[in-house]
mmCIF file of C-alpha atoms and ligand atoms in Angstrom:
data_model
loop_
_atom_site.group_PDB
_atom_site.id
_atom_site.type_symbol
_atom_site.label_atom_id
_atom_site.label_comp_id
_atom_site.label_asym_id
_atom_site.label_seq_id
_atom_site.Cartn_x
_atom_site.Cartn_y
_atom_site.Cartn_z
ATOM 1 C CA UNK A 1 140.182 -71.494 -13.033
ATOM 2 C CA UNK A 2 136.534 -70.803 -12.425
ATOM 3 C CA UNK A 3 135.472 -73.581 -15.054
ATOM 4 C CA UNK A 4 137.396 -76.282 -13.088
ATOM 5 C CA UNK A 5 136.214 -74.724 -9.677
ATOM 6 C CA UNK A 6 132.483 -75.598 -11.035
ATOM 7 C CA UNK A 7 133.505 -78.601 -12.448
ATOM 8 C CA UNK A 8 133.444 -79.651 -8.965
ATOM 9 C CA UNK A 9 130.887 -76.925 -6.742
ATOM 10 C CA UNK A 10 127.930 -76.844 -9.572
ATOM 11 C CA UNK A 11 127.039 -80.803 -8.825
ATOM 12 C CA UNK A 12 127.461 -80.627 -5.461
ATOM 13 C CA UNK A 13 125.067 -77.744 -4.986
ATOM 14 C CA UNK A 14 122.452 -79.107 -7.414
ATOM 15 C CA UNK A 15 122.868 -82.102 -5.426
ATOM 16 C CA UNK A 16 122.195 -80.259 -1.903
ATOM 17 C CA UNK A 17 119.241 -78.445 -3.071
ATOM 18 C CA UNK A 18 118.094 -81.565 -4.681
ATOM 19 C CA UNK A 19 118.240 -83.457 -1.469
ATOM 20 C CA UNK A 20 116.618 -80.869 0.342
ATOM 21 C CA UNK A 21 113.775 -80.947 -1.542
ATOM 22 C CA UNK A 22 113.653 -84.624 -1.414
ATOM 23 C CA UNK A 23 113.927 -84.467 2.092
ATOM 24 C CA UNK A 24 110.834 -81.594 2.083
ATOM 25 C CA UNK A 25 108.719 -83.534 -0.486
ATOM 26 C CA UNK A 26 108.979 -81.632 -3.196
ATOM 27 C CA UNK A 27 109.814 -81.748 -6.569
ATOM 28 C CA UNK A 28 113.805 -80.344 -7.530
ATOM 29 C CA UNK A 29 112.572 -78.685 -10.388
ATOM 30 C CA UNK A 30 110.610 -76.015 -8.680
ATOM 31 C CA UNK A 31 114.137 -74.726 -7.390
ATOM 32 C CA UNK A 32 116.038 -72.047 -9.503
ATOM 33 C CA UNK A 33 119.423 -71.516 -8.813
ATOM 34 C CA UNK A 34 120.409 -68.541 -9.102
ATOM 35 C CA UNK A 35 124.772 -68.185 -9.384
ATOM 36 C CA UNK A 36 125.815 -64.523 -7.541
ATOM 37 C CA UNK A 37 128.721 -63.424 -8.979
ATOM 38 C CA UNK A 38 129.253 -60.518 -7.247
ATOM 39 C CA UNK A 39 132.768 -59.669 -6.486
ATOM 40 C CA UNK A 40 133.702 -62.235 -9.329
ATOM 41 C CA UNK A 41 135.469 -61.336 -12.401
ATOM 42 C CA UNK A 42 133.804 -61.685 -15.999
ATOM 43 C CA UNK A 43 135.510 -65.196 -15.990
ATOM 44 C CA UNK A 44 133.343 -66.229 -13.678
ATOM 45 C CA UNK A 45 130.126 -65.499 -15.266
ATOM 46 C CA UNK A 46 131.725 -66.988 -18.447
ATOM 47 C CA UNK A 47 132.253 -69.845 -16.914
ATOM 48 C CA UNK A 48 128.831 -70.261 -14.942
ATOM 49 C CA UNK A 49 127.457 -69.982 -18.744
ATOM 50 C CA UNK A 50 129.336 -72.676 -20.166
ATOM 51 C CA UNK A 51 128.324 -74.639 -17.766
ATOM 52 C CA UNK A 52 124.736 -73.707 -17.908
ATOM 53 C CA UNK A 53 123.295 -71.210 -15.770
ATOM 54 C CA UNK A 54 121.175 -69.085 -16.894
ATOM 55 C CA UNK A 55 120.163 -67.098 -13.937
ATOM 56 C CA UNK A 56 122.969 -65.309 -12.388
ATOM 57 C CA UNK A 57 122.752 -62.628 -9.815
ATOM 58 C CA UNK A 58 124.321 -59.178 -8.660
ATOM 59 C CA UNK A 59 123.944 -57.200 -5.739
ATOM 60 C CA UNK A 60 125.084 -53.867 -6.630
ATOM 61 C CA UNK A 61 124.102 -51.343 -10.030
ATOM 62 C CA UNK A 62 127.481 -50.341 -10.675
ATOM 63 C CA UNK A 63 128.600 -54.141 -10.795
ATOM 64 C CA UNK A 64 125.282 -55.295 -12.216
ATOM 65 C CA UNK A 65 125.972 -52.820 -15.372
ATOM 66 C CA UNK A 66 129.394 -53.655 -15.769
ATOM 67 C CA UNK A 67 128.765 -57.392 -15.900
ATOM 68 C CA UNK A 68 125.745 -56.837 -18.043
ATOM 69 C CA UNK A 69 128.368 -54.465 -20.746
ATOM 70 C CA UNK A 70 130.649 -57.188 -21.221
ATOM 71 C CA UNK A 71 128.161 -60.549 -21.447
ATOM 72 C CA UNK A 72 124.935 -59.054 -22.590
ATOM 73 C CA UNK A 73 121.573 -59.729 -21.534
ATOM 74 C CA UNK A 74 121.223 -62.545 -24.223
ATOM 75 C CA UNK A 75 120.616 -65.986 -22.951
ATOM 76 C CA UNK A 76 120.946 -64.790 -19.181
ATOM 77 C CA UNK A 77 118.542 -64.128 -16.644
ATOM 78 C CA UNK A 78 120.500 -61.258 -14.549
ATOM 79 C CA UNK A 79 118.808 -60.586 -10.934
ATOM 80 C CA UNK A 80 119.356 -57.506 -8.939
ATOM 81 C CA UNK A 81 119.445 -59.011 -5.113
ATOM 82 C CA UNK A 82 121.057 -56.277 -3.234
ATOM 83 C CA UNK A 83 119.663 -52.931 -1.772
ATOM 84 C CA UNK A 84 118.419 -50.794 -4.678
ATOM 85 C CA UNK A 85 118.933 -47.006 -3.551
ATOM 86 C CA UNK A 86 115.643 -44.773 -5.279
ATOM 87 C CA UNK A 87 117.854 -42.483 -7.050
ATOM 88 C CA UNK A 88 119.532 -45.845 -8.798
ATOM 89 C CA UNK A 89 115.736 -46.739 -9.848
ATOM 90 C CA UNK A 90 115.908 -45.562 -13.178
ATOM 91 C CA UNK A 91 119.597 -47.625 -13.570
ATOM 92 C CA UNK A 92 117.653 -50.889 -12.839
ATOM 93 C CA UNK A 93 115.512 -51.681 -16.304
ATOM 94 C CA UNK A 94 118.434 -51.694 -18.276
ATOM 95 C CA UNK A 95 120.085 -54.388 -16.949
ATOM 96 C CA UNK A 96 117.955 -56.384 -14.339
ATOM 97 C CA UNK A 97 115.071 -59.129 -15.597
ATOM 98 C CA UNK A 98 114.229 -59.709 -12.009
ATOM 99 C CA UNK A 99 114.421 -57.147 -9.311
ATOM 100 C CA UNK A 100 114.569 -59.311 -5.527
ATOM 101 C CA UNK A 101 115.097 -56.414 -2.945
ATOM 102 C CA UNK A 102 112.241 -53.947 -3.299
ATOM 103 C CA UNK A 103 112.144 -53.186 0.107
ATOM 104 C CA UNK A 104 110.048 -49.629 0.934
ATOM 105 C CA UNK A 105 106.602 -48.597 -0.596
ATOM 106 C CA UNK A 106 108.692 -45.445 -1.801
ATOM 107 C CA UNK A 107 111.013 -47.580 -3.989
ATOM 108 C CA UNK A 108 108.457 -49.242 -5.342
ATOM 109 C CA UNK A 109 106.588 -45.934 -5.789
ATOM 110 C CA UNK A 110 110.122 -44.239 -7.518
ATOM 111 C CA UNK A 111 110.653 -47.891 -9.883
ATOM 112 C CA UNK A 112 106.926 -46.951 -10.893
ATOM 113 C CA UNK A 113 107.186 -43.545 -11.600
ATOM 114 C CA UNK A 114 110.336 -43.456 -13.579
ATOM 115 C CA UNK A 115 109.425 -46.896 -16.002
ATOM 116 C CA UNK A 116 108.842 -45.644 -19.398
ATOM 117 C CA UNK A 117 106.141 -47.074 -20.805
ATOM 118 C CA UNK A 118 107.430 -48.982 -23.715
ATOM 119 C CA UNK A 119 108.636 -51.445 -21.034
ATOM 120 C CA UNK A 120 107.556 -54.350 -20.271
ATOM 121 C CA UNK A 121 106.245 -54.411 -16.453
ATOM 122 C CA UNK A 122 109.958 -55.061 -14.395
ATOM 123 C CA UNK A 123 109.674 -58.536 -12.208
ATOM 124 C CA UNK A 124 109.829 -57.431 -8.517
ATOM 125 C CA UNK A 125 110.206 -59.935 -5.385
ATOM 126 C CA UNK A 126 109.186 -57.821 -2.072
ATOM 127 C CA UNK A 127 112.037 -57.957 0.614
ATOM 128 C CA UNK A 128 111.007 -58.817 4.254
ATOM 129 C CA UNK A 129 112.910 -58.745 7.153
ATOM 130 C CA UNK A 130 111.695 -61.538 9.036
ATOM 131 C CA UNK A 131 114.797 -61.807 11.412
ATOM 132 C CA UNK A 132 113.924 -58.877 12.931
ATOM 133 C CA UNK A 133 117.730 -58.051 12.349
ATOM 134 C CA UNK A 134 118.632 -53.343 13.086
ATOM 135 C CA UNK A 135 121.097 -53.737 10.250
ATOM 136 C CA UNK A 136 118.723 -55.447 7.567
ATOM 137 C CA UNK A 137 116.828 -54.202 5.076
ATOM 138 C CA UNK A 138 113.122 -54.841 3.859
ATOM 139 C CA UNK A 139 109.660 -54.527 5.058
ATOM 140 C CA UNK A 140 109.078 -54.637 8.804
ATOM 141 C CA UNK A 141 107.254 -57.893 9.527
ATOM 142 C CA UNK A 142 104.384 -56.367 11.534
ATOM 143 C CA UNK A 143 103.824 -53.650 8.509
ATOM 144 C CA UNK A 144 104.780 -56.103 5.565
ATOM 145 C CA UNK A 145 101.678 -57.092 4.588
ATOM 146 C CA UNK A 146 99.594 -53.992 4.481
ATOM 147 C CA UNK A 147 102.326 -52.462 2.846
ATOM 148 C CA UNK A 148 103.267 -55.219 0.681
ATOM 149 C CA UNK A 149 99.951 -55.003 -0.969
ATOM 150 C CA UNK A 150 99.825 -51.594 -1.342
ATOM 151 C CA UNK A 151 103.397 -51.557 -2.674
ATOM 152 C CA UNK A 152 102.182 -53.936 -5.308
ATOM 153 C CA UNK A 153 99.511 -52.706 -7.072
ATOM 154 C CA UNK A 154 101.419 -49.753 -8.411
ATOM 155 C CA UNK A 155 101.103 -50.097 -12.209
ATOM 156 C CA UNK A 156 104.251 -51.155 -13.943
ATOM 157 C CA UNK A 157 105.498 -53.890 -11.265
ATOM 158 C CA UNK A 158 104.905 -57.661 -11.738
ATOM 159 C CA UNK A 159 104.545 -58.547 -7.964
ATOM 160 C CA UNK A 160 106.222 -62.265 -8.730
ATOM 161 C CA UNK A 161 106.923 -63.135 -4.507
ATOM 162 C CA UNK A 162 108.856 -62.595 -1.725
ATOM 163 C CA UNK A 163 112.637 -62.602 -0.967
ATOM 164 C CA UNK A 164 114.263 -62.466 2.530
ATOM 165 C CA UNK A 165 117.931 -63.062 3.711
ATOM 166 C CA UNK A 166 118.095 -65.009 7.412
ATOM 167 C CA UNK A 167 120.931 -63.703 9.980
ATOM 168 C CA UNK A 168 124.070 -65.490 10.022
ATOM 169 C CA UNK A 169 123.671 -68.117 12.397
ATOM 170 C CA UNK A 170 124.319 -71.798 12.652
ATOM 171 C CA UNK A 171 121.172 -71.941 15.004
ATOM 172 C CA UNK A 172 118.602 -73.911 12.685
ATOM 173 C CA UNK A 173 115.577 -72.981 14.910
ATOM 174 C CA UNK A 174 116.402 -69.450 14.068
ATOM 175 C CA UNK A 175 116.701 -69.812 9.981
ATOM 176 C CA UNK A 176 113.544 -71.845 10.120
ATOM 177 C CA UNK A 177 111.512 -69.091 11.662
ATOM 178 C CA UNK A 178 112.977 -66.748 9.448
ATOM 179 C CA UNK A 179 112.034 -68.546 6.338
ATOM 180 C CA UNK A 180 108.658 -70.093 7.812
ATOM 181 C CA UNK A 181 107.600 -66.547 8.426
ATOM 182 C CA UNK A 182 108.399 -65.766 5.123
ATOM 183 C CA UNK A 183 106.108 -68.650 3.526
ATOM 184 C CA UNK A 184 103.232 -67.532 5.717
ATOM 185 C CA UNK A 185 103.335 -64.168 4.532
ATOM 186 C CA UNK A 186 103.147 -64.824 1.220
ATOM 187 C CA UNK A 187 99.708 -67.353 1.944
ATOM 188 C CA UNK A 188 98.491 -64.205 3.167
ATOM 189 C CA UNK A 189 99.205 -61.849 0.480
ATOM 190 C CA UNK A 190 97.817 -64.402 -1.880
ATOM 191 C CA UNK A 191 94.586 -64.785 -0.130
ATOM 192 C CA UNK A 192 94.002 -61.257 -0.749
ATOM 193 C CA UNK A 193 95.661 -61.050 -4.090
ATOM 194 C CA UNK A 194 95.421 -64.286 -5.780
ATOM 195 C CA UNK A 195 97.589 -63.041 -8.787
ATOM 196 C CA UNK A 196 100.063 -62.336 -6.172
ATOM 197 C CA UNK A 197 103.330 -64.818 -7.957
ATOM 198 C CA UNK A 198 104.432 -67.930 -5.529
ATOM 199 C CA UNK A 199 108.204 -67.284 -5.482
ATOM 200 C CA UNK A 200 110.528 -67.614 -2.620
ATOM 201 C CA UNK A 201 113.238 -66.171 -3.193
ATOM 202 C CA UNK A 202 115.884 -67.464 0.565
ATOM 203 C CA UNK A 203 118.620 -69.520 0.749
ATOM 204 C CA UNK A 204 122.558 -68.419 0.607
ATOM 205 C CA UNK A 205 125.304 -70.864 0.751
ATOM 206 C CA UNK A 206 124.922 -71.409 4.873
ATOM 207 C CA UNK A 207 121.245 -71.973 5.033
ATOM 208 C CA UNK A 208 120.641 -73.168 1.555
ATOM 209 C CA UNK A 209 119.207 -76.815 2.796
ATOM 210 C CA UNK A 210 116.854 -75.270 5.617
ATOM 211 C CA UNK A 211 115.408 -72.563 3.050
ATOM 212 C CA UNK A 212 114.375 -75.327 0.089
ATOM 213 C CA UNK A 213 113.229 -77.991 3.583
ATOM 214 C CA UNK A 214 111.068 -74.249 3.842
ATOM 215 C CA UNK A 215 109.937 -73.535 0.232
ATOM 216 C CA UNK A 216 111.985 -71.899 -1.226
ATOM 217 C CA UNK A 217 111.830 -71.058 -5.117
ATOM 218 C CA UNK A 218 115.284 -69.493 -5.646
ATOM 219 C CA UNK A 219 118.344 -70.058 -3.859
ATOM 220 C CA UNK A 220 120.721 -67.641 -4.508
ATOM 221 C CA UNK A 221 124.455 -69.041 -3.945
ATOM 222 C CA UNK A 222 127.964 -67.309 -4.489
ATOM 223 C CA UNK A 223 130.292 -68.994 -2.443
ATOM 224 C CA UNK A 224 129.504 -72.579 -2.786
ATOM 225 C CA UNK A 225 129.771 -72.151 -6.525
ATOM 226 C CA UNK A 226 132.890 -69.595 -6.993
ATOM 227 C CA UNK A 227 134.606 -70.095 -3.444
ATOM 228 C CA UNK A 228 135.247 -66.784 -1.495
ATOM 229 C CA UNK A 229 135.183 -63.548 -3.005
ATOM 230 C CA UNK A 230 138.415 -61.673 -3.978
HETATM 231 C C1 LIG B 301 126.129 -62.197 -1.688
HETATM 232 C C2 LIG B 301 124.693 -62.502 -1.667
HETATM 233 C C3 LIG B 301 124.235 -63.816 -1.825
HETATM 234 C C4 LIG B 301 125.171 -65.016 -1.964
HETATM 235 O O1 LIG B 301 125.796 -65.258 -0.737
HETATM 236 P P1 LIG B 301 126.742 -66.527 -0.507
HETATM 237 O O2 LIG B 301 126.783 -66.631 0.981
HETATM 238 O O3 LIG B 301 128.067 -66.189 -1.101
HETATM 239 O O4 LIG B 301 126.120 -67.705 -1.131
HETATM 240 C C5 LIG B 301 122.875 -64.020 -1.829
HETATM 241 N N1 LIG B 301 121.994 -63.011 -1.697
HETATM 242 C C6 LIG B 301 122.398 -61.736 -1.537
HETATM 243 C C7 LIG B 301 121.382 -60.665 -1.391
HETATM 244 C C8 LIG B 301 123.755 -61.443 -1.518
HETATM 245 O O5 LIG B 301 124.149 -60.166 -1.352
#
């Protein structure tokens, strides 16, 4: 069921982003696209395999490990894009390559502290809230910077960009800001930390054209691809 259902969605969302980018100027291939399969069954990652993603994403541990217990971690790029709680830190290197939602200078300090050092430095994206949105998470806007840079010079964190997830809203003034803002920010980090990485991690199934017209470097898309979750 989920092979046939990408049959059809996986070419029509390669072709969107594709567009987009045309549209934006920019080259396709700068655009991972990353498959969430959360609230999918092991099919469904199966399936996305076969058909050849490679970088699939989860937003919770629990799901994350589960997923990660039956496939492996072999010839899949798993990202973490939901809230990490700190006292699920230490849950995190086991399973996730890339980590998108580090979203407090005390998470970041907890994911540093408890890394044992026989591990590779874990991939972390810095999560912004630049919709200004009570019920999100991530780094106030006005703070994000100062923070962000503090945040990322812990030892043991590859600072690789910045993710942030726009409001849902049709209003396409709104989800520009929100991923404009976004862009800026990370100009500014990387004038004061060059090594700083480039990624953008924004765009979900509604505002997946505006976010790559933006910049963005990862979409991450569940519905388009699997339909709606059980
Ligand atoms: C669920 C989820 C997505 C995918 O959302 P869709 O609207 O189904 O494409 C992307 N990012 C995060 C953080 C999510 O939790």
């Amino acid at each position: 069921m989920y092979a046939t259902k990408l049959n059809e969605t996986l070419p029509r969302v390669r072709e969107a982003v594709a567009e987009a980018a045309r549209t934006a100027g920019r080259d396709p291939s700068e655009i991972t696209l990353v498959a969430v399969t959360k609230g999918h069954p092991e099919e469904a990652v199966r399936a996305a395999l076969d058909a050849g993603l490679r970088d699939l994403g989860e937003n919770r541990v629990s799901e994350l490990e589960e997923k990660v217990e039956r496939v492996g971690r072999d010839g899949v790029r798993w990202h973490m894009v939901g809230h990490l709680q700190r006292r699920k830190a230490p849950r995190i290197f086991g399973v996730a390559d890339v980590l998108h939602s580090v979203d407090s200078v005390r998470l970041a300090e907890r994911l540093a502290r408890v890394r044992e050092d026989d591990r590779p430095p874990l991939r972390v994206l810095f999560q912004v809230n630049t919709s200004g949105e009570e019920a999100k998470y991530g780094f106030e806007e006005d703070a994000a910077l100062d923070h962000i840079l503090e945040a990322s010079a812990l030892p043991g964190l590859r600072p690789e960009g910045l993710m942030t997830m726009a409001p849902l809203t049709d209003d396409e003034a709104v989800l520009r800001r929100t991923f404009s803002r976004l862009r800026e920010l990370l100009g500014e980090i990387r004038r004061e930390r060059p090594d700083f990485g480039e990624e953008l991690s924004m765009g979900m199934t509604n505002d997946l054209r505006i976010a790559v017209e933006e910049g963005s470097t990862m979409v991450r898309i569940g519905t388009a691809l699997f339909g709606e979750r059980p």
